[in-house]
Short mmCIF file of C-alpha atoms and ligand atoms in Angstrom, two decimals:
data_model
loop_
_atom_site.label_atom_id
_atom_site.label_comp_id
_atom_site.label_asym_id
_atom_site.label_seq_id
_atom_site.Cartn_x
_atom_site.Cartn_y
_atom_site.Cartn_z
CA UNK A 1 -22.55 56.70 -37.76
CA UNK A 2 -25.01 59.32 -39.58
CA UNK A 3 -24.31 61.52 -41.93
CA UNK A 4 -24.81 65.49 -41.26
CA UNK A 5 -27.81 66.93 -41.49
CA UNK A 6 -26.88 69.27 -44.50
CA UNK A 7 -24.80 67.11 -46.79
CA UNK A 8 -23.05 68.71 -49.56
CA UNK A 9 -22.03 66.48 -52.54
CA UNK A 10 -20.47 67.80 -55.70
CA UNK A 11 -20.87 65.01 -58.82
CA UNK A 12 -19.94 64.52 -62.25
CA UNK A 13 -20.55 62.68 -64.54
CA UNK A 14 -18.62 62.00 -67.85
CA UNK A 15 -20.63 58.43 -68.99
CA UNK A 16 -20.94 59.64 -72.81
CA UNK A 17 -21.11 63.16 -74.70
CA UNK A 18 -22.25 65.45 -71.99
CA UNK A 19 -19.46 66.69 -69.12
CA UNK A 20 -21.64 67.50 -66.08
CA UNK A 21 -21.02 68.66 -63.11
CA UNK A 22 -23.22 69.37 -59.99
CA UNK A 23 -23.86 70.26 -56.18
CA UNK A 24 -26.29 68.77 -54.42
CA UNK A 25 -27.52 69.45 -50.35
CA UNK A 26 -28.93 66.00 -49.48
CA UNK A 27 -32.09 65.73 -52.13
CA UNK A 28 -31.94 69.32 -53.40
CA UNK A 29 -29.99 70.31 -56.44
CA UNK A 30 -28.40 74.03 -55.54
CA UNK A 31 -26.21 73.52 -59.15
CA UNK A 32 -26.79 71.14 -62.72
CA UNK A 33 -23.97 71.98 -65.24
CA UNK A 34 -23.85 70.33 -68.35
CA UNK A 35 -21.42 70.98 -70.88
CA UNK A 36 -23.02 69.66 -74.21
CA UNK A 37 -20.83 68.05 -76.69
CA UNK A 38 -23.38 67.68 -79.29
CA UNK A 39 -21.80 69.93 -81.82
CA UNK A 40 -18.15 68.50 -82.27
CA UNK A 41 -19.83 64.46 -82.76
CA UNK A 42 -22.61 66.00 -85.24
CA UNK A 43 -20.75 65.24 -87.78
CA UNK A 44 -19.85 61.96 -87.10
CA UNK A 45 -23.49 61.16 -86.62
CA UNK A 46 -23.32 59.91 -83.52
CA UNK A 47 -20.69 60.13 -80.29
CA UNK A 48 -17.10 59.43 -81.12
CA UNK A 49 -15.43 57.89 -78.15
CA UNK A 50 -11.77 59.56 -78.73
CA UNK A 51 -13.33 62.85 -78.80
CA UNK A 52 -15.43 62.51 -76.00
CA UNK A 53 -12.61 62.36 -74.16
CA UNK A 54 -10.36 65.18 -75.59
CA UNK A 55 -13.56 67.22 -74.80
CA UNK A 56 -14.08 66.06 -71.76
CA UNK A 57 -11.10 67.11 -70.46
CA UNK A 58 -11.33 69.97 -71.71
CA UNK A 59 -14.07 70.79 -69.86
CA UNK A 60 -13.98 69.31 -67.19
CA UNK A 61 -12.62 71.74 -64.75
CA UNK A 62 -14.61 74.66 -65.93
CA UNK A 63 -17.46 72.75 -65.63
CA UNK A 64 -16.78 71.62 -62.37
CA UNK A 65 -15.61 75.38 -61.11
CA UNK A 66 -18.98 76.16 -62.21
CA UNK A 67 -21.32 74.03 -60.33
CA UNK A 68 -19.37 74.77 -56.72
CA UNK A 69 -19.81 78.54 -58.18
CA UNK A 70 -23.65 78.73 -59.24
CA UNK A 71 -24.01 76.56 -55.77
CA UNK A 72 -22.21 79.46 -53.63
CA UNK A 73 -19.90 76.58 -51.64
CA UNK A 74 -16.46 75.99 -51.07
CA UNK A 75 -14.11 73.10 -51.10
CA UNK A 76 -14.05 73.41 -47.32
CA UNK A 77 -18.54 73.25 -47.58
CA UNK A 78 -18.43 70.01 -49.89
CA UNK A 79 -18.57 66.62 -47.79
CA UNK A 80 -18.16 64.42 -50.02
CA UNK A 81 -17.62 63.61 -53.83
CA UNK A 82 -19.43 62.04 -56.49
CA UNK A 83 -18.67 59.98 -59.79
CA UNK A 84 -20.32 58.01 -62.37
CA UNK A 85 -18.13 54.29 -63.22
CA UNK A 86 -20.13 52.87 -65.29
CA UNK A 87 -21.99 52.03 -67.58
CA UNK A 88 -20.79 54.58 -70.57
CA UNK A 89 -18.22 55.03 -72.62
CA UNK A 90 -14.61 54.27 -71.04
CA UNK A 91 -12.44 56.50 -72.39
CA UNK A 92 -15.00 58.81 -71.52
CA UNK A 93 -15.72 57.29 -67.99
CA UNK A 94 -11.57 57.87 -67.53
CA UNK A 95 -11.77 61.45 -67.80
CA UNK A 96 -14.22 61.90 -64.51
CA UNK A 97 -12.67 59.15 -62.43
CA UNK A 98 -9.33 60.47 -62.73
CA UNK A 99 -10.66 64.18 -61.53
CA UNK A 100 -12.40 62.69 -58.51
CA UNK A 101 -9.15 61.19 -57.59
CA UNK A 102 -7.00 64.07 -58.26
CA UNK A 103 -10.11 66.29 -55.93
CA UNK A 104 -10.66 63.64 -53.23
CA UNK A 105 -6.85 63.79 -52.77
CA UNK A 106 -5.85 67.13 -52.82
CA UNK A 107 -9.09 68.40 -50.61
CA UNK A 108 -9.37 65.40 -48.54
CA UNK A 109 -13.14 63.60 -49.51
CA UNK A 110 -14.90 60.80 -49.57
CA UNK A 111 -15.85 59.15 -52.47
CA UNK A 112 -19.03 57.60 -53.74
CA UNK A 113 -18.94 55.39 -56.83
CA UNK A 114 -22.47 55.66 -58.95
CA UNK A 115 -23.94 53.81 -61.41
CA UNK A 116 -25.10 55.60 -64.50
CA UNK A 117 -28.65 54.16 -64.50
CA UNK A 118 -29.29 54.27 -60.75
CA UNK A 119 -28.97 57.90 -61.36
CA UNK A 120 -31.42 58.20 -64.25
CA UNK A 121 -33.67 55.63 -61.75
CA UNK A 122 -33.61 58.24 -58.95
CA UNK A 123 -33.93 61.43 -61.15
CA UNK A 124 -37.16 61.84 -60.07
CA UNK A 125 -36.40 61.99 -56.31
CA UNK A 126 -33.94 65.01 -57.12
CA UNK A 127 -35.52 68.75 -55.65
CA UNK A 128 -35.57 72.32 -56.56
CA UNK A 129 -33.18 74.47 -54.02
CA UNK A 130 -36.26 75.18 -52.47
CA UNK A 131 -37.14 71.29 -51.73
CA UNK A 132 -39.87 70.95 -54.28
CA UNK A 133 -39.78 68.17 -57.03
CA UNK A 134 -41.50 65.15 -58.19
CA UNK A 135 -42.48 63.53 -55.17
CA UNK A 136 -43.38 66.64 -52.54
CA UNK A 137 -46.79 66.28 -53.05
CA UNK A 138 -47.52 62.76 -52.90
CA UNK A 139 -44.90 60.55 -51.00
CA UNK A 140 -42.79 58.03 -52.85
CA UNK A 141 -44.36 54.16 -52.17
CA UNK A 142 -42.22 51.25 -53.30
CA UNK A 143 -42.09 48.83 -55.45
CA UNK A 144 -42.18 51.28 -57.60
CA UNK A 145 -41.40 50.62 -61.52
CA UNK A 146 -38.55 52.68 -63.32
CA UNK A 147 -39.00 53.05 -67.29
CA UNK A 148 -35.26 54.24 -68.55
CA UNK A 149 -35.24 54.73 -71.73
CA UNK A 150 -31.88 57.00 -73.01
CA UNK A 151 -29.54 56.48 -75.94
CA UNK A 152 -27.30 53.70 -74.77
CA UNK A 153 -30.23 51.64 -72.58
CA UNK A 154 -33.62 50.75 -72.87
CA UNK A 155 -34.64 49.46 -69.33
CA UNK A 156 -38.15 48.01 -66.63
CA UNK A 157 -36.19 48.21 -63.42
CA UNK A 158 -38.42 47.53 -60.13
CA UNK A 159 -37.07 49.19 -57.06
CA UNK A 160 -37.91 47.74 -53.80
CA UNK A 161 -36.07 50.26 -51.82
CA UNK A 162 -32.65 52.96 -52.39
CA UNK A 163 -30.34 50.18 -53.29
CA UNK A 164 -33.15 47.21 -53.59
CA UNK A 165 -33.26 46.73 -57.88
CA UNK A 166 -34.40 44.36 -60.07
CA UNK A 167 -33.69 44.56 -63.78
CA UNK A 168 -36.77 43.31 -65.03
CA UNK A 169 -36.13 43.50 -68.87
CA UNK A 170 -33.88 45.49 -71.05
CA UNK A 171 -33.21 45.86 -74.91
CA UNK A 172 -31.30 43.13 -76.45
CA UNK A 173 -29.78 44.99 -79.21
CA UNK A 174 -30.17 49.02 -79.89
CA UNK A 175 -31.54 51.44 -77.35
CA UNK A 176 -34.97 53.39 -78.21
CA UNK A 177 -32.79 56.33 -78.61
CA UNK A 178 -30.21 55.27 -80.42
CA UNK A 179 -32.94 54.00 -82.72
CA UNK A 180 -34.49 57.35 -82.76
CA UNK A 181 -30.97 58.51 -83.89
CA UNK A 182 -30.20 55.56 -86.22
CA UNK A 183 -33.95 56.16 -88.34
CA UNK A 184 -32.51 60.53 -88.50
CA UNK A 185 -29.78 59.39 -89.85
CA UNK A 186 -31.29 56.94 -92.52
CA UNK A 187 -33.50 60.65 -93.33
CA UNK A 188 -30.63 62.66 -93.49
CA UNK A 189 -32.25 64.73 -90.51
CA UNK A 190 -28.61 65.13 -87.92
CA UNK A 191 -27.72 64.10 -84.64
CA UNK A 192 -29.01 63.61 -82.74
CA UNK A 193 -32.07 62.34 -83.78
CA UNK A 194 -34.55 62.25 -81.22
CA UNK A 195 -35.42 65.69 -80.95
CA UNK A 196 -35.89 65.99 -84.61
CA UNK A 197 -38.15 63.09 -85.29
CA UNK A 198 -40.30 63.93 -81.98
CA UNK A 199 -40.95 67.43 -83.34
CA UNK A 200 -41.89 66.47 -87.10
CA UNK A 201 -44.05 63.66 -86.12
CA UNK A 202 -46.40 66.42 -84.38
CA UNK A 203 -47.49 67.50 -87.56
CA UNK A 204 -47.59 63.95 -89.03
CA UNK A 205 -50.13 61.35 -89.73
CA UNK A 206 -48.88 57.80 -88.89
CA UNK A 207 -49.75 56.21 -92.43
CA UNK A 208 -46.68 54.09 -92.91
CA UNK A 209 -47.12 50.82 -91.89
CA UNK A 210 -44.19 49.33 -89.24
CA UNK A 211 -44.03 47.05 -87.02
CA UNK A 212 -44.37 46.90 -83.43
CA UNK A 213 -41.25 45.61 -81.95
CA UNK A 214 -41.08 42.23 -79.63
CA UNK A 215 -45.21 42.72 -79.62
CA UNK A 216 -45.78 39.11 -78.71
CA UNK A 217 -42.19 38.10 -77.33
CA UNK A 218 -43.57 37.43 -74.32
CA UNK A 219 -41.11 38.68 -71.95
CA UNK A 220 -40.05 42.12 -70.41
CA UNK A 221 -37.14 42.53 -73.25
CA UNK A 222 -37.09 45.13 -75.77
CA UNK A 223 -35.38 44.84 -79.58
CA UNK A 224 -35.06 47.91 -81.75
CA UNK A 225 -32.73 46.67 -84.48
CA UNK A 226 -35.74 45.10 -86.54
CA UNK A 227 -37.23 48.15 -86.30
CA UNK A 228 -34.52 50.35 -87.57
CA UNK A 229 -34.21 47.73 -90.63
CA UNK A 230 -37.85 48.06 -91.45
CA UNK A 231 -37.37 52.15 -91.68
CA UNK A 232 -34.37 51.23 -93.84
CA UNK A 233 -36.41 49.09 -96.09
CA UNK A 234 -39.36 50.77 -96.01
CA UNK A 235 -37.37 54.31 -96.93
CA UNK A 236 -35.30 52.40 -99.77
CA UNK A 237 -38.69 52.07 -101.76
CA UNK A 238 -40.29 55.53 -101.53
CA UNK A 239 -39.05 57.38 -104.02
CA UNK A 240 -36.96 60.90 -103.56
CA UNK A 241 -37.77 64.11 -102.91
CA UNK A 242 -39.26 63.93 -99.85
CA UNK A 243 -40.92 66.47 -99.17
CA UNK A 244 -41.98 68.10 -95.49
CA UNK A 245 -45.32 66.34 -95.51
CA UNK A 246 -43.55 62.68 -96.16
CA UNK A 247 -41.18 63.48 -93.19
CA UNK A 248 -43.88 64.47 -90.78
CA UNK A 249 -45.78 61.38 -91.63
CA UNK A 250 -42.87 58.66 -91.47
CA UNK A 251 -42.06 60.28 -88.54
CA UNK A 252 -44.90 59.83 -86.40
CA UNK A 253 -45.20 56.67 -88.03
CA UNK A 254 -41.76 55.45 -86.70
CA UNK A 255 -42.50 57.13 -82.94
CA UNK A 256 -46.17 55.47 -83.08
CA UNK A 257 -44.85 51.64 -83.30
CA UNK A 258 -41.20 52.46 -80.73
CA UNK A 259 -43.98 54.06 -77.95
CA UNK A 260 -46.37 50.94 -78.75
CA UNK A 261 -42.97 48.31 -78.00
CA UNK A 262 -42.56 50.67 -74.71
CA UNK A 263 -45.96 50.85 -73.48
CA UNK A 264 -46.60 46.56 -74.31
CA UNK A 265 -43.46 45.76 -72.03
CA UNK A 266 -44.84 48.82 -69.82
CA UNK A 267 -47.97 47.11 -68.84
CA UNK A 268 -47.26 43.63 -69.08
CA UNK A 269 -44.41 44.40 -66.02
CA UNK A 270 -47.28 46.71 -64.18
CA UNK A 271 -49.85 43.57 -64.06
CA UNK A 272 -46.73 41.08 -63.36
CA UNK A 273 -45.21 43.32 -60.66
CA UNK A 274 -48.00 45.27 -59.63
CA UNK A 275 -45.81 48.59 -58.57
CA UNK A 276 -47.09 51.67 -56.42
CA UNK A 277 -46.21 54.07 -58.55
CA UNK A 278 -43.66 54.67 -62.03
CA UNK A 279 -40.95 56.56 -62.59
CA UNK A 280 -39.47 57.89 -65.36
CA UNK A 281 -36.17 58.72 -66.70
CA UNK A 282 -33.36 58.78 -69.88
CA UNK A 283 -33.14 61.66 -72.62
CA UNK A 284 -35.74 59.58 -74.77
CA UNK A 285 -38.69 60.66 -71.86
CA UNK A 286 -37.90 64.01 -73.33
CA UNK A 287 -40.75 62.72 -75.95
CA UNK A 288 -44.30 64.28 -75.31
CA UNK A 289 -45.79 60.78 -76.82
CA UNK A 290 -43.97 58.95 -74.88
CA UNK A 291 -45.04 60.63 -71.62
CA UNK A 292 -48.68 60.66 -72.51
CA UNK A 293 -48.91 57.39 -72.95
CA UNK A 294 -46.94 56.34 -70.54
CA UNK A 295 -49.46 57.73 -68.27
CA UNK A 296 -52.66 56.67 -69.84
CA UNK A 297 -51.19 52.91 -69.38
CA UNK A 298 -50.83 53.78 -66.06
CA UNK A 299 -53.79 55.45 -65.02
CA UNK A 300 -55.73 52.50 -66.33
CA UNK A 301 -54.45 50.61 -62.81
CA UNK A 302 -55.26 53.77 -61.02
CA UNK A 303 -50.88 54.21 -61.31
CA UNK A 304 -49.20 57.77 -61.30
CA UNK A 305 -46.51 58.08 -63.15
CA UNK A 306 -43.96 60.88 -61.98
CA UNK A 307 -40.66 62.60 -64.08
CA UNK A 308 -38.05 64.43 -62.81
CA UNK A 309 -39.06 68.12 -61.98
CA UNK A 310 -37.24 69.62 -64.80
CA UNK A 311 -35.90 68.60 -68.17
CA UNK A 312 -32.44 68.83 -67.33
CA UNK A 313 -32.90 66.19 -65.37
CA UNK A 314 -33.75 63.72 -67.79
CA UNK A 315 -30.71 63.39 -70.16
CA UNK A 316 -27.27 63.21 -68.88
CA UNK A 317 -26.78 65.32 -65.97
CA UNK A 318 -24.46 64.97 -62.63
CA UNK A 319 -27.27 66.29 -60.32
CA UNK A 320 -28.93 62.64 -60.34
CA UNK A 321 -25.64 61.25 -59.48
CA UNK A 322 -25.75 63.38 -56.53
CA UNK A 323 -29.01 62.56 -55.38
CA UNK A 324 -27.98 58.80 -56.23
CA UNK A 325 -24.95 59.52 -53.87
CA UNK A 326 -27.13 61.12 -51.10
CA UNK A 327 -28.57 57.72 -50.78
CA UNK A 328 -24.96 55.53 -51.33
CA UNK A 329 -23.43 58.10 -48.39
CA UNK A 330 -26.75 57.62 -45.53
CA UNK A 331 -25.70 53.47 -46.34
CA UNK A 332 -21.99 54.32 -45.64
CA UNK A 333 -21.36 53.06 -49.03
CA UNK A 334 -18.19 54.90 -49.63
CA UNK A 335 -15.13 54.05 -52.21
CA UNK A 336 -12.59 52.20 -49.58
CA UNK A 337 -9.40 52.78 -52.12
CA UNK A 338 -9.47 55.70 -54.26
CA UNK A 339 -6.49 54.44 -56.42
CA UNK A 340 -8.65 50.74 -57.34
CA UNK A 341 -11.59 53.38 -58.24
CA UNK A 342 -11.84 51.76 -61.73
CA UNK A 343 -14.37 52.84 -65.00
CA UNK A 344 -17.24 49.50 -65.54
CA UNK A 345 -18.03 50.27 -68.89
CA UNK A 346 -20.68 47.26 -68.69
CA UNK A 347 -22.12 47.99 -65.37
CA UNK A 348 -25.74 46.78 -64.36
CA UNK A 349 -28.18 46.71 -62.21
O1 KG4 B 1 -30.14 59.97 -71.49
P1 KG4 B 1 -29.45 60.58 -72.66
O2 KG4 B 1 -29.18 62.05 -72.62
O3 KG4 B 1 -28.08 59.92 -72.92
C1 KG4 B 1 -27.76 58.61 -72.69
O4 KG4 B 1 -27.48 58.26 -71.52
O5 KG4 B 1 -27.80 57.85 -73.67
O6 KG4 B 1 -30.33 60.22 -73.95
C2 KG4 B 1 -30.00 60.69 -75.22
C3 KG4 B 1 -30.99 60.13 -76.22
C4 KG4 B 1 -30.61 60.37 -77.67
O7 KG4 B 1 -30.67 59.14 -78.36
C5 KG4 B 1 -31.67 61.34 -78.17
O8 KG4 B 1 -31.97 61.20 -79.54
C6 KG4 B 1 -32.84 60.97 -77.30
O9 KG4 B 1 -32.29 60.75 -76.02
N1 KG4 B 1 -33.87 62.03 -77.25
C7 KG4 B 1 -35.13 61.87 -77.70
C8 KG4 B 1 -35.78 63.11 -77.53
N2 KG4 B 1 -34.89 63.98 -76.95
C9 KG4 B 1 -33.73 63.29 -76.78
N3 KG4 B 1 -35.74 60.81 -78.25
C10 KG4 B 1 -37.03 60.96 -78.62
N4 KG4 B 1 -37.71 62.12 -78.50
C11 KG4 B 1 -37.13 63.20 -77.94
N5 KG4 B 1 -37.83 64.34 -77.82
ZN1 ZN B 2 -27.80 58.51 -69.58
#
């Protein structure tokens, strides 16, 4: 049996910091709601689990109430419910399960059970209301290679098809990101880090020397831990101040050498798997250096590489669990007991 024509999903998501929310019609995002968490974990320097989940439920309904509002539906429009089990945090996880339960019992709805990463994967299939986003001008053409790269995973994933992954390499230790908010942290710069470093290395010159992670490992694996030690050593001998010029250039510096480890694995899986076209997806794409090269890698094999058609589609958000949903529903892959609906903290491709 098919699914209607106009299918209305409302998904959250509650993997980590951010409590989202969103409606989707089929491929087309009609609401994104992300409540942001940053503030109350800045001072731990990073996201603290037991909190995450106080916050997230307090926010959760408002958030929720929010997306069916800015989408103009009611209960009686949505078809069918949408939530994130893994991978992320699992007392966070908890708090978004347990509401999709509580919904999908009192107003009657299926449920689709997403995976985290197959949402950031398929961010870049997600439209505008009106039906425009990444792919409307040229058509999607698989294999195509996905390049997730977010604060809890670094990630080459080829997709063959909705539903037909490979995990061709991921990081064996720290993500990019969280190494992008480890290195902040070493500079006394906040949390999180990414968005810091990124804009001080524009005005930087890359004249610390680092080194290139996993350069000649060989595989499609990435490692940012040496990195993050190097910065470590490498800060303890310059001596303080530091002035605005010094954390421009050690900036940049740092970015130069964790886009170099991306872009290495990047082409080595383009010439091994020879992919259509590349996605990406993750908070860390959020990076301007990243993107650029990125596509100059690509365009040297004639490749495009296509991003989600806004930016609030490439950290944490519930709309690409609702596109990832769309898919999950038109395969009639539907949660068969809403009480065993369990959190997979670990969860892969
Ligand atoms: O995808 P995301 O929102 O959350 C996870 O699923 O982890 O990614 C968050 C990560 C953080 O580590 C943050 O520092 C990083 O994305 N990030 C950036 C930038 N903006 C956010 N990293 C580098 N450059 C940026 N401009
Ligand atoms: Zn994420």
């Amino acid at each position: 049996m098919k699914i209607k024509k106009n299918y209305n999903i409302l998904a959250v998501d509650t993997s980590c910091d951010d409590t989202c929310a969103a409606v989707v019609c089929n491929d087309r995002v009609l609401s994104n709601v992300i409540a942001s968490q940053i503030e109350f974990h800045k001072e731990y320097g990073g996201v603290y689990p037991s909190l995450a989940k106080r916050k997230h439920q307090e926010f959760i309904d408002p958030t929720i109430n929010e997306a069916l509002r800015r989408a103009g539906l009611r209960w009686s429009e949505i078809d069918a419910l949408a939530v994130t089990v893994g991978p992320g945090l699992a007392p966070a996880l908890e708090v978004g399960i347990a509401k999709i339960r509580e919904l999908a019992k009192e107003y009657k709805k299926p449920v689709i059970a997403v995976n985290h990463m197959e949402g950031h994967l398929l961010s870049s299939f997600a439209c505008n209301s009106r039906g425009q986003g990444a792919f409307s001008k040229i058509r999607w053409q698989f294999p195509i290679l996905g390049l997730l790269v977010s604060g809890g995973h670094t990630q080459l994933v080829l997709m063959n098809g909705f539903s037909q992954y490979q995990l061709l390499g991921e990081t064996l230790d720290d993500a990019a990101g969280e190494c992008f908010d480890k290195v902040a942290k070493m500079l006394g710069l906040g949390y999180p880090g990414g968005p810091i470093i990124s804009e001080l290395a524009k005005s930087g010159k890359p004249v610390y020397d680092l080194p290139v992670p996993m350069a000649s490992s060989g595989d499609l694996n990435f490692s940012f831990s040496g990195l993050k030690t190097a910065c470590l050593y490498k800060l303890q001998k310059i001596a303080k101040p530091w002035n605005r010029r010094f954390y421009c250039d050690f900036a940049v510096s740092f970015e130069k050498v964790l886009v170099e480890s991306l872009m290495i694995k990047l082409k080595k899986a383009i010439e091994q798997y020879q992919p259509q076209q590349i996605v990406l997806g993750g908070g860390v794409i959020n990076n301007l250096s990243l993107r650029k090269a990125a596509r100059k890698i690509a365009g040297k094999y004639g490749l495009k590489v296509f991003q989600p058609y806004h930016k609030n589609l490439f950290s944490d958000n519930a709309a690409m669990i609702g596109v990832c949903a769309l898919y999950q529903a038109r395969r009639r892959d539907f949660v068969k007991d809403i009480d065993s609906l369990d959190r997979q903290p670990n969860l892969n491709f």
